[in-house]
PDB file of C-alpha atoms in Angstrom:
ATOM      1  CA  GLN A 205    -131.678 -60.566 -39.882  1.00 85.00           C
ATOM      2  CA  LEU A 206    -127.805 -60.266 -40.287  1.00 91.00           C
ATOM      3  CA  GLN A 207    -125.962 -63.273 -41.502  1.00 94.00           C
ATOM      4  CA  LEU A 208    -122.257 -63.478 -41.740  1.00 96.00           C
ATOM      5  CA  VAL A 209    -120.948 -65.667 -44.891  1.00 96.00           C
ATOM      6  CA  GLN A 210    -117.630 -66.767 -44.758  1.00 98.00           C
ATOM      7  CA  SER A 211    -115.421 -67.915 -47.772  1.00 97.00           C
ATOM      8  CA  GLY A 212    -114.774 -71.696 -48.308  1.00 97.00           C
ATOM      9  CA  ALA A 213    -112.233 -74.178 -46.857  1.00 98.00           C
ATOM     10  CA  GLU A 214    -108.715 -73.577 -47.398  1.00 98.00           C
ATOM     11  CA  VAL A 215    -105.500 -75.944 -47.526  1.00 98.00           C
ATOM     12  CA  ARG A 216    -102.042 -74.190 -47.158  1.00 98.00           C
ATOM     13  CA  LYS A 217     -98.402 -75.335 -46.736  1.00 98.00           C
ATOM     14  CA  PRO A 218     -96.365 -74.337 -43.669  1.00 97.00           C
ATOM     15  CA  GLY A 219     -94.950 -70.977 -44.043  1.00 97.00           C
ATOM     16  CA  SER A 220     -97.600 -69.583 -46.222  1.00 98.00           C
ATOM     17  CA  SER A 221    -100.505 -67.198 -45.555  1.00 98.00           C
ATOM     18  CA  VAL A 222    -104.509 -67.516 -45.711  1.00 98.00           C
ATOM     19  CA  LYS A 223    -106.980 -64.804 -46.086  1.00 98.00           C
ATOM     20  CA  VAL A 224    -110.333 -65.600 -44.955  1.00 98.00           C
ATOM     21  CA  SER A 225    -113.487 -63.491 -45.817  1.00 98.00           C
ATOM     22  CA  CYS A 226    -116.807 -62.734 -43.799  1.00 97.00           C
ATOM     23  CA  LYS A 227    -119.589 -60.940 -45.661  1.00 95.00           C
ATOM     24  CA  ALA A 228    -122.504 -59.504 -44.079  1.00 93.00           C
ATOM     25  CA  SER A 229    -125.927 -59.914 -45.688  1.00 91.00           C
ATOM     26  CA  GLY A 230    -129.273 -58.820 -44.452  1.00 87.00           C
ATOM     27  CA  GLY A 231    -127.747 -56.129 -42.502  1.00 78.00           C
ATOM     28  CA  THR A 232    -124.629 -53.814 -42.022  1.00 74.00           C
ATOM     29  CA  PHE A 233    -121.812 -54.244 -39.600  1.00 74.00           C
ATOM     30  CA  SER A 234    -120.678 -50.827 -39.798  1.00 74.00           C
ATOM     31  CA  ASN A 235    -121.843 -49.996 -36.381  1.00 79.00           C
ATOM     32  CA  TYR A 236    -120.453 -52.923 -34.678  1.00 88.00           C
ATOM     33  CA  ILE A 237    -117.277 -54.824 -34.298  1.00 94.00           C
ATOM     34  CA  ILE A 238    -116.159 -57.903 -36.330  1.00 96.00           C
ATOM     35  CA  THR A 239    -114.165 -60.232 -34.291  1.00 97.00           C
ATOM     36  CA  TRP A 240    -112.401 -63.503 -35.187  1.00 98.00           C
ATOM     37  CA  VAL A 241    -112.401 -66.591 -33.133  1.00 98.00           C
ATOM     38  CA  ARG A 242    -110.762 -69.804 -33.873  1.00 98.00           C
ATOM     39  CA  GLN A 243    -111.111 -73.547 -32.784  1.00 98.00           C
ATOM     40  CA  ALA A 244    -108.579 -76.149 -33.441  1.00 97.00           C
ATOM     41  CA  PRO A 245    -109.854 -79.820 -33.947  1.00 96.00           C
ATOM     42  CA  GLY A 246    -111.673 -81.149 -30.854  1.00 94.00           C
ATOM     43  CA  GLN A 247    -110.474 -77.992 -28.789  1.00 96.00           C
ATOM     44  CA  GLY A 248    -112.021 -75.043 -27.243  1.00 96.00           C
ATOM     45  CA  LEU A 249    -112.490 -71.458 -28.550  1.00 97.00           C
ATOM     46  CA  GLU A 250    -109.788 -68.846 -28.788  1.00 97.00           C
ATOM     47  CA  TRP A 251    -110.265 -65.091 -29.415  1.00 97.00           C
ATOM     48  CA  MET A 252    -107.895 -63.646 -32.164  1.00 97.00           C
ATOM     49  CA  GLY A 253    -108.975 -60.102 -32.330  1.00 96.00           C
ATOM     50  CA  GLY A 254    -111.466 -57.517 -33.398  1.00 95.00           C
ATOM     51  CA  ILE A 255    -111.804 -54.691 -35.921  1.00 94.00           C
ATOM     52  CA  VAL A 256    -114.305 -51.718 -36.040  1.00 92.00           C
ATOM     53  CA  PRO A 257    -115.040 -51.301 -39.606  1.00 89.00           C
ATOM     54  CA  VAL A 258    -116.205 -47.627 -39.514  1.00 89.00           C
ATOM     55  CA  PHE A 259    -113.100 -46.675 -38.074  1.00 89.00           C
ATOM     56  CA  GLY A 260    -110.720 -49.305 -39.384  1.00 87.00           C
ATOM     57  CA  THR A 261    -109.178 -49.769 -35.916  1.00 91.00           C
ATOM     58  CA  SER A 262    -108.283 -53.303 -34.558  1.00 93.00           C
ATOM     59  CA  ASP A 263    -107.207 -55.121 -31.693  1.00 93.00           C
ATOM     60  CA  TYR A 264    -105.333 -58.406 -31.425  1.00 94.00           C
ATOM     61  CA  ALA A 265    -104.541 -61.058 -28.976  1.00 94.00           C
ATOM     62  CA  GLN A 266    -100.980 -60.691 -28.051  1.00 94.00           C
ATOM     63  CA  ARG A 267    -100.084 -64.167 -29.252  1.00 93.00           C
ATOM     64  CA  PHE A 268    -101.088 -63.298 -32.697  1.00 92.00           C
ATOM     65  CA  GLN A 269     -99.559 -59.990 -32.830  1.00 87.00           C
ATOM     66  CA  GLY A 270     -97.575 -59.522 -35.977  1.00 91.00           C
ATOM     67  CA  ARG A 271     -99.001 -62.678 -37.601  1.00 96.00           C
ATOM     68  CA  VAL A 272    -102.754 -61.558 -38.088  1.00 97.00           C
ATOM     69  CA  THR A 273    -104.199 -58.642 -39.851  1.00 97.00           C
ATOM     70  CA  LEU A 274    -107.771 -57.724 -39.746  1.00 97.00           C
ATOM     71  CA  THR A 275    -109.176 -55.358 -42.550  1.00 96.00           C
ATOM     72  CA  ALA A 276    -112.818 -54.552 -43.292  1.00 94.00           C
ATOM     73  CA  ASP A 277    -114.422 -53.024 -46.725  1.00 92.00           C
ATOM     74  CA  GLU A 278    -117.433 -51.021 -45.671  1.00 89.00           C
ATOM     75  CA  SER A 279    -118.361 -50.694 -49.383  1.00 89.00           C
ATOM     76  CA  THR A 280    -118.885 -54.497 -49.627  1.00 91.00           C
ATOM     77  CA  SER A 281    -119.859 -55.264 -45.957  1.00 91.00           C
ATOM     78  CA  THR A 282    -116.987 -57.648 -45.984  1.00 94.00           C
ATOM     79  CA  ALA A 283    -114.250 -58.256 -43.264  1.00 96.00           C
ATOM     80  CA  TYR A 284    -111.104 -60.095 -43.897  1.00 97.00           C
ATOM     81  CA  MET A 285    -108.601 -62.151 -41.736  1.00 98.00           C
ATOM     82  CA  LEU A 286    -104.949 -62.521 -42.834  1.00 98.00           C
ATOM     83  CA  LEU A 287    -103.052 -65.081 -41.004  1.00 98.00           C
ATOM     84  CA  SER A 288     -99.264 -65.288 -41.920  1.00 97.00           C
ATOM     85  CA  SER A 289     -96.427 -67.672 -41.239  1.00 97.00           C
ATOM     86  CA  LEU A 290     -98.728 -70.632 -40.941  1.00 97.00           C
ATOM     87  CA  THR A 291     -97.891 -73.628 -39.043  1.00 97.00           C
ATOM     88  CA  SER A 292     -99.718 -77.001 -38.493  1.00 97.00           C
ATOM     89  CA  GLU A 293    -100.820 -75.672 -35.033  1.00 97.00           C
ATOM     90  CA  ASP A 294    -103.091 -73.207 -37.105  1.00 98.00           C
ATOM     91  CA  THR A 295    -105.315 -75.828 -38.443  1.00 98.00           C
ATOM     92  CA  ALA A 296    -108.536 -74.906 -37.006  1.00 98.00           C
ATOM     93  CA  VAL A 297    -111.933 -73.696 -38.017  1.00 98.00           C
ATOM     94  CA  TYR A 298    -111.886 -69.669 -37.992  1.00 98.00           C
ATOM     95  CA  TYR A 299    -115.095 -68.027 -37.234  1.00 98.00           C
ATOM     96  CA  CYS A 300    -115.991 -64.405 -37.570  1.00 98.00           C
ATOM     97  CA  ALA A 301    -118.594 -62.911 -35.482  1.00 97.00           C
ATOM     98  CA  ARG A 302    -120.413 -59.570 -35.063  1.00 95.00           C
ATOM     99  CA  ALA A 303    -119.903 -57.993 -31.579  1.00 94.00           C
ATOM    100  CA  GLN A 304    -121.806 -55.530 -29.692  1.00 90.00           C
ATOM    101  CA  TYR A 305    -120.425 -53.173 -27.138  1.00 88.00           C
ATOM    102  CA  ASP A 306    -121.356 -53.545 -23.425  1.00 89.00           C
ATOM    103  CA  ASP A 307    -121.358 -50.668 -20.880  1.00 87.00           C
ATOM    104  CA  ASN A 308    -117.720 -51.282 -20.143  1.00 87.00           C
ATOM    105  CA  GLY A 309    -116.626 -50.272 -23.508  1.00 86.00           C
ATOM    106  CA  ASP A 310    -115.851 -54.095 -24.377  1.00 88.00           C
ATOM    107  CA  TYR A 311    -118.006 -56.316 -26.456  1.00 91.00           C
ATOM    108  CA  PHE A 312    -119.505 -59.862 -26.574  1.00 94.00           C
ATOM    109  CA  MET A 313    -120.232 -61.803 -29.776  1.00 96.00           C
ATOM    110  CA  ASP A 314    -123.946 -61.962 -30.899  1.00 94.00           C
ATOM    111  CA  VAL A 315    -124.015 -63.202 -34.546  1.00 95.00           C
ATOM    112  CA  TRP A 316    -121.605 -65.921 -35.905  1.00 97.00           C
ATOM    113  CA  GLY A 317    -120.560 -66.987 -39.398  1.00 97.00           C
ATOM    114  CA  SER A 318    -120.496 -70.721 -40.015  1.00 97.00           C
ATOM    115  CA  GLY A 319    -116.787 -71.004 -40.018  1.00 98.00           C
ATOM    116  CA  THR A 320    -114.038 -71.587 -42.392  1.00 98.00           C
ATOM    117  CA  THR A 321    -111.691 -74.702 -42.219  1.00 98.00           C
ATOM    118  CA  VAL A 322    -107.954 -73.907 -42.668  1.00 98.00           C
ATOM    119  CA  THR A 323    -105.882 -76.805 -42.842  1.00 98.00           C
ATOM    120  CA  VAL A 324    -102.105 -76.285 -42.815  1.00 98.00           C
ATOM    121  CA  SER A 325    -100.182 -79.464 -44.170  1.00 96.00           C
ATOM    122  CA  SER A 326     -97.157 -80.079 -46.217  1.00 94.00           C
TER     123      SER A 326
ATOM    124  CA  ASP B 157    -104.265 -62.890 -19.210  1.00 94.00           C
ATOM    125  CA  ILE B 158    -107.411 -63.685 -17.331  1.00 96.00           C
ATOM    126  CA  GLN B 159    -107.881 -67.617 -17.007  1.00 97.00           C
ATOM    127  CA  MET B 160    -111.440 -68.908 -17.144  1.00 98.00           C
ATOM    128  CA  THR B 161    -112.225 -72.194 -15.561  1.00 98.00           C
ATOM    129  CA  GLN B 162    -115.224 -74.321 -16.109  1.00 98.00           C
ATOM    130  CA  SER B 163    -116.420 -77.179 -14.094  1.00 97.00           C
ATOM    131  CA  PRO B 164    -117.452 -79.818 -14.721  1.00 97.00           C
ATOM    132  CA  SER B 165    -115.721 -80.652 -18.052  1.00 97.00           C
ATOM    133  CA  ILE B 166    -118.371 -83.327 -18.849  1.00 97.00           C
ATOM    134  CA  LEU B 167    -121.896 -83.397 -17.178  1.00 97.00           C
ATOM    135  CA  PRO B 168    -123.990 -86.336 -17.484  1.00 97.00           C
ATOM    136  CA  ALA B 169    -127.809 -85.373 -17.455  1.00 96.00           C
ATOM    137  CA  SER B 170    -131.119 -86.469 -18.483  1.00 95.00           C
ATOM    138  CA  VAL B 171    -134.146 -84.580 -20.035  1.00 96.00           C
ATOM    139  CA  GLY B 172    -135.972 -82.735 -17.455  1.00 96.00           C
ATOM    140  CA  ASP B 173    -132.967 -82.452 -15.061  1.00 96.00           C
ATOM    141  CA  ARG B 174    -131.914 -78.948 -13.606  1.00 97.00           C
ATOM    142  CA  VAL B 175    -128.191 -78.442 -14.314  1.00 97.00           C
ATOM    143  CA  THR B 176    -125.764 -75.933 -13.279  1.00 98.00           C
ATOM    144  CA  ILE B 177    -122.320 -75.287 -14.914  1.00 98.00           C
ATOM    145  CA  THR B 178    -119.664 -73.053 -13.225  1.00 98.00           C
ATOM    146  CA  CYS B 179    -117.134 -70.748 -14.482  1.00 98.00           C
ATOM    147  CA  ARG B 180    -114.587 -69.080 -12.379  1.00 98.00           C
ATOM    148  CA  ALA B 181    -112.172 -66.260 -13.514  1.00 98.00           C
ATOM    149  CA  SER B 182    -108.620 -65.829 -12.412  1.00 98.00           C
ATOM    150  CA  GLN B 183    -109.308 -62.150 -11.444  1.00 98.00           C
ATOM    151  CA  ASN B 184    -112.300 -59.962 -10.968  1.00 97.00           C
ATOM    152  CA  ILE B 185    -114.404 -59.448 -14.084  1.00 97.00           C
ATOM    153  CA  SER B 186    -117.447 -57.845 -12.519  1.00 96.00           C
ATOM    154  CA  ARG B 187    -120.407 -58.878 -14.645  1.00 97.00           C
ATOM    155  CA  TRP B 188    -118.481 -58.932 -17.950  1.00 97.00           C
ATOM    156  CA  LEU B 189    -119.363 -62.579 -18.884  1.00 97.00           C
ATOM    157  CA  ALA B 190    -120.984 -64.248 -21.698  1.00 98.00           C
ATOM    158  CA  TRP B 191    -122.179 -67.643 -22.138  1.00 98.00           C
ATOM    159  CA  TYR B 192    -122.381 -69.638 -25.495  1.00 98.00           C
ATOM    160  CA  GLN B 193    -123.798 -72.933 -26.630  1.00 98.00           C
ATOM    161  CA  GLN B 194    -122.176 -75.019 -29.387  1.00 98.00           C
ATOM    162  CA  LYS B 195    -123.109 -78.178 -31.186  1.00 97.00           C
ATOM    163  CA  PRO B 196    -120.829 -80.184 -33.079  1.00 95.00           C
ATOM    164  CA  GLY B 197    -119.938 -78.922 -36.439  1.00 95.00           C
ATOM    165  CA  LYS B 198    -121.743 -75.505 -35.814  1.00 97.00           C
ATOM    166  CA  ALA B 199    -120.912 -72.226 -34.611  1.00 98.00           C
ATOM    167  CA  PRO B 200    -121.202 -70.987 -31.120  1.00 98.00           C
ATOM    168  CA  LYS B 201    -124.535 -69.237 -30.261  1.00 98.00           C
ATOM    169  CA  LEU B 202    -124.879 -66.415 -27.724  1.00 97.00           C
ATOM    170  CA  LEU B 203    -127.148 -67.336 -24.661  1.00 98.00           C
ATOM    171  CA  ILE B 204    -126.381 -64.905 -22.077  1.00 98.00           C
ATOM    172  CA  PHE B 205    -124.295 -61.629 -21.812  1.00 97.00           C
ATOM    173  CA  ARG B 206    -123.390 -59.390 -18.915  1.00 97.00           C
ATOM    174  CA  ALA B 207    -123.565 -62.485 -16.552  1.00 97.00           C
ATOM    175  CA  SER B 208    -127.392 -62.647 -16.419  1.00 97.00           C
ATOM    176  CA  SER B 209    -128.839 -60.992 -19.370  1.00 97.00           C
ATOM    177  CA  LEU B 210    -130.626 -63.415 -21.429  1.00 97.00           C
ATOM    178  CA  ARG B 211    -130.579 -62.918 -25.232  1.00 95.00           C
ATOM    179  CA  SER B 212    -134.075 -62.149 -26.327  1.00 94.00           C
ATOM    180  CA  GLU B 213    -134.588 -65.459 -28.514  1.00 93.00           C
ATOM    181  CA  VAL B 214    -133.173 -67.792 -25.939  1.00 97.00           C
ATOM    182  CA  PRO B 215    -135.601 -69.812 -23.752  1.00 97.00           C
ATOM    183  CA  SER B 216    -136.290 -68.794 -20.290  1.00 97.00           C
ATOM    184  CA  ARG B 217    -135.180 -72.198 -18.859  1.00 97.00           C
ATOM    185  CA  PHE B 218    -131.528 -70.711 -19.370  1.00 98.00           C
ATOM    186  CA  SER B 219    -130.350 -68.250 -16.624  1.00 98.00           C
ATOM    187  CA  GLY B 220    -127.089 -66.983 -15.670  1.00 98.00           C
ATOM    188  CA  SER B 221    -125.839 -65.507 -12.324  1.00 98.00           C
ATOM    189  CA  GLY B 222    -122.842 -64.420 -10.548  1.00 98.00           C
ATOM    190  CA  SER B 223    -120.261 -61.668 -10.410  1.00 97.00           C
ATOM    191  CA  GLY B 224    -116.610 -60.901  -9.639  1.00 97.00           C
ATOM    192  CA  THR B 225    -114.964 -64.181 -10.179  1.00 98.00           C
ATOM    193  CA  GLU B 226    -117.764 -66.904  -9.818  1.00 98.00           C
ATOM    194  CA  PHE B 227    -120.497 -67.286 -12.327  1.00 98.00           C
ATOM    195  CA  THR B 228    -123.028 -70.082 -13.025  1.00 98.00           C
ATOM    196  CA  LEU B 229    -125.356 -70.955 -16.135  1.00 98.00           C
ATOM    197  CA  THR B 230    -128.357 -73.024 -14.942  1.00 98.00           C
ATOM    198  CA  ILE B 231    -130.925 -74.802 -17.301  1.00 97.00           C
ATOM    199  CA  SER B 232    -133.889 -75.457 -15.241  1.00 96.00           C
ATOM    200  CA  SER B 233    -135.382 -78.403 -17.088  1.00 95.00           C
ATOM    201  CA  LEU B 234    -133.226 -79.908 -19.835  1.00 96.00           C
ATOM    202  CA  GLN B 235    -134.800 -80.273 -23.224  1.00 96.00           C
ATOM    203  CA  PRO B 236    -133.370 -82.782 -25.762  1.00 95.00           C
ATOM    204  CA  ASP B 237    -132.026 -79.671 -27.845  1.00 96.00           C
ATOM    205  CA  ASP B 238    -129.967 -78.597 -24.881  1.00 97.00           C
ATOM    206  CA  PHE B 239    -127.357 -81.458 -25.128  1.00 94.00           C
ATOM    207  CA  ALA B 240    -124.286 -79.534 -26.399  1.00 97.00           C
ATOM    208  CA  THR B 241    -120.996 -77.920 -25.115  1.00 98.00           C
ATOM    209  CA  TYR B 242    -121.212 -74.445 -23.121  1.00 98.00           C
ATOM    210  CA  TYR B 243    -118.358 -72.091 -23.084  1.00 98.00           C
ATOM    211  CA  CYS B 244    -118.040 -69.093 -20.778  1.00 98.00           C
ATOM    212  CA  GLN B 245    -116.298 -66.043 -22.149  1.00 98.00           C
ATOM    213  CA  HIS B 246    -114.919 -62.802 -20.219  1.00 97.00           C
ATOM    214  CA  TYR B 247    -114.872 -59.578 -21.804  1.00 96.00           C
ATOM    215  CA  ASN B 248    -113.430 -57.473 -19.078  1.00 95.00           C
ATOM    216  CA  ASN B 249    -110.146 -56.602 -21.085  1.00 92.00           C
ATOM    217  CA  PHE B 250    -108.056 -57.822 -23.752  1.00 91.00           C
ATOM    218  CA  PRO B 251    -107.320 -60.680 -24.752  1.00 93.00           C
ATOM    219  CA  TYR B 252    -111.129 -61.988 -24.198  1.00 95.00           C
ATOM    220  CA  THR B 253    -110.651 -65.680 -23.007  1.00 96.00           C
ATOM    221  CA  PHE B 254    -112.919 -68.638 -22.872  1.00 98.00           C
ATOM    222  CA  GLY B 255    -113.472 -71.426 -20.543  1.00 98.00           C
ATOM    223  CA  GLN B 256    -112.449 -74.918 -21.735  1.00 97.00           C
ATOM    224  CA  GLY B 257    -116.008 -75.892 -22.187  1.00 98.00           C
ATOM    225  CA  THR B 258    -118.440 -78.117 -20.490  1.00 98.00           C
ATOM    226  CA  LYS B 259    -120.141 -80.978 -22.560  1.00 97.00           C
ATOM    227  CA  LEU B 260    -123.728 -81.715 -21.477  1.00 97.00           C
ATOM    228  CA  GLU B 261    -124.415 -85.350 -22.588  1.00 94.00           C
ATOM    229  CA  ILE B 262    -126.922 -88.054 -21.969  1.00 82.00           C
TER     230      ILE B 262
END
């Protein structure tokens, strides 16, 4: 049974960057998509983007374009999310999730990591 | 971007109740809709994809319906474990967006 194990909580100062990792255990993510979704305190869910590890191709929500970079290392079954130019509004729990393609060529998230809390504070 | 609007935002209910949550899309998304359940401090869990396809390990008291712009999630007989927040999410095109959530509470 695939599990996604995320890296630990991070505290960053405004203007800096954070890199969160997501390691697959008990399975591989090579034939799937790894997506990233964040949730600010007391708020809803926000899709940030997704990467297809086998191809290294990625898509991003427009509002994160230029600030987020998704990468994946197939040899270690680990995906990474790098978010730069942090502000206090980036304080959130960041989830990675495996996604499966549906018939329309888009995808839904079926296995989620437990989340990584990122706090941005001066 | 496609806007997803859920109603109600809060739904008081009791064990054994039949409840329905509605999700409306700002444009036609065919059947490309998923429903997730989230409990406090936990990651979301997939319940339903393609509007009405139940994930294999999800109890059959959960069901989804709809197409186009209007969708519903129904729980036929609420169990104590079902009190949580529910989100719909479209995957018709990028960016995928979620509804604001419906909190099911006693």
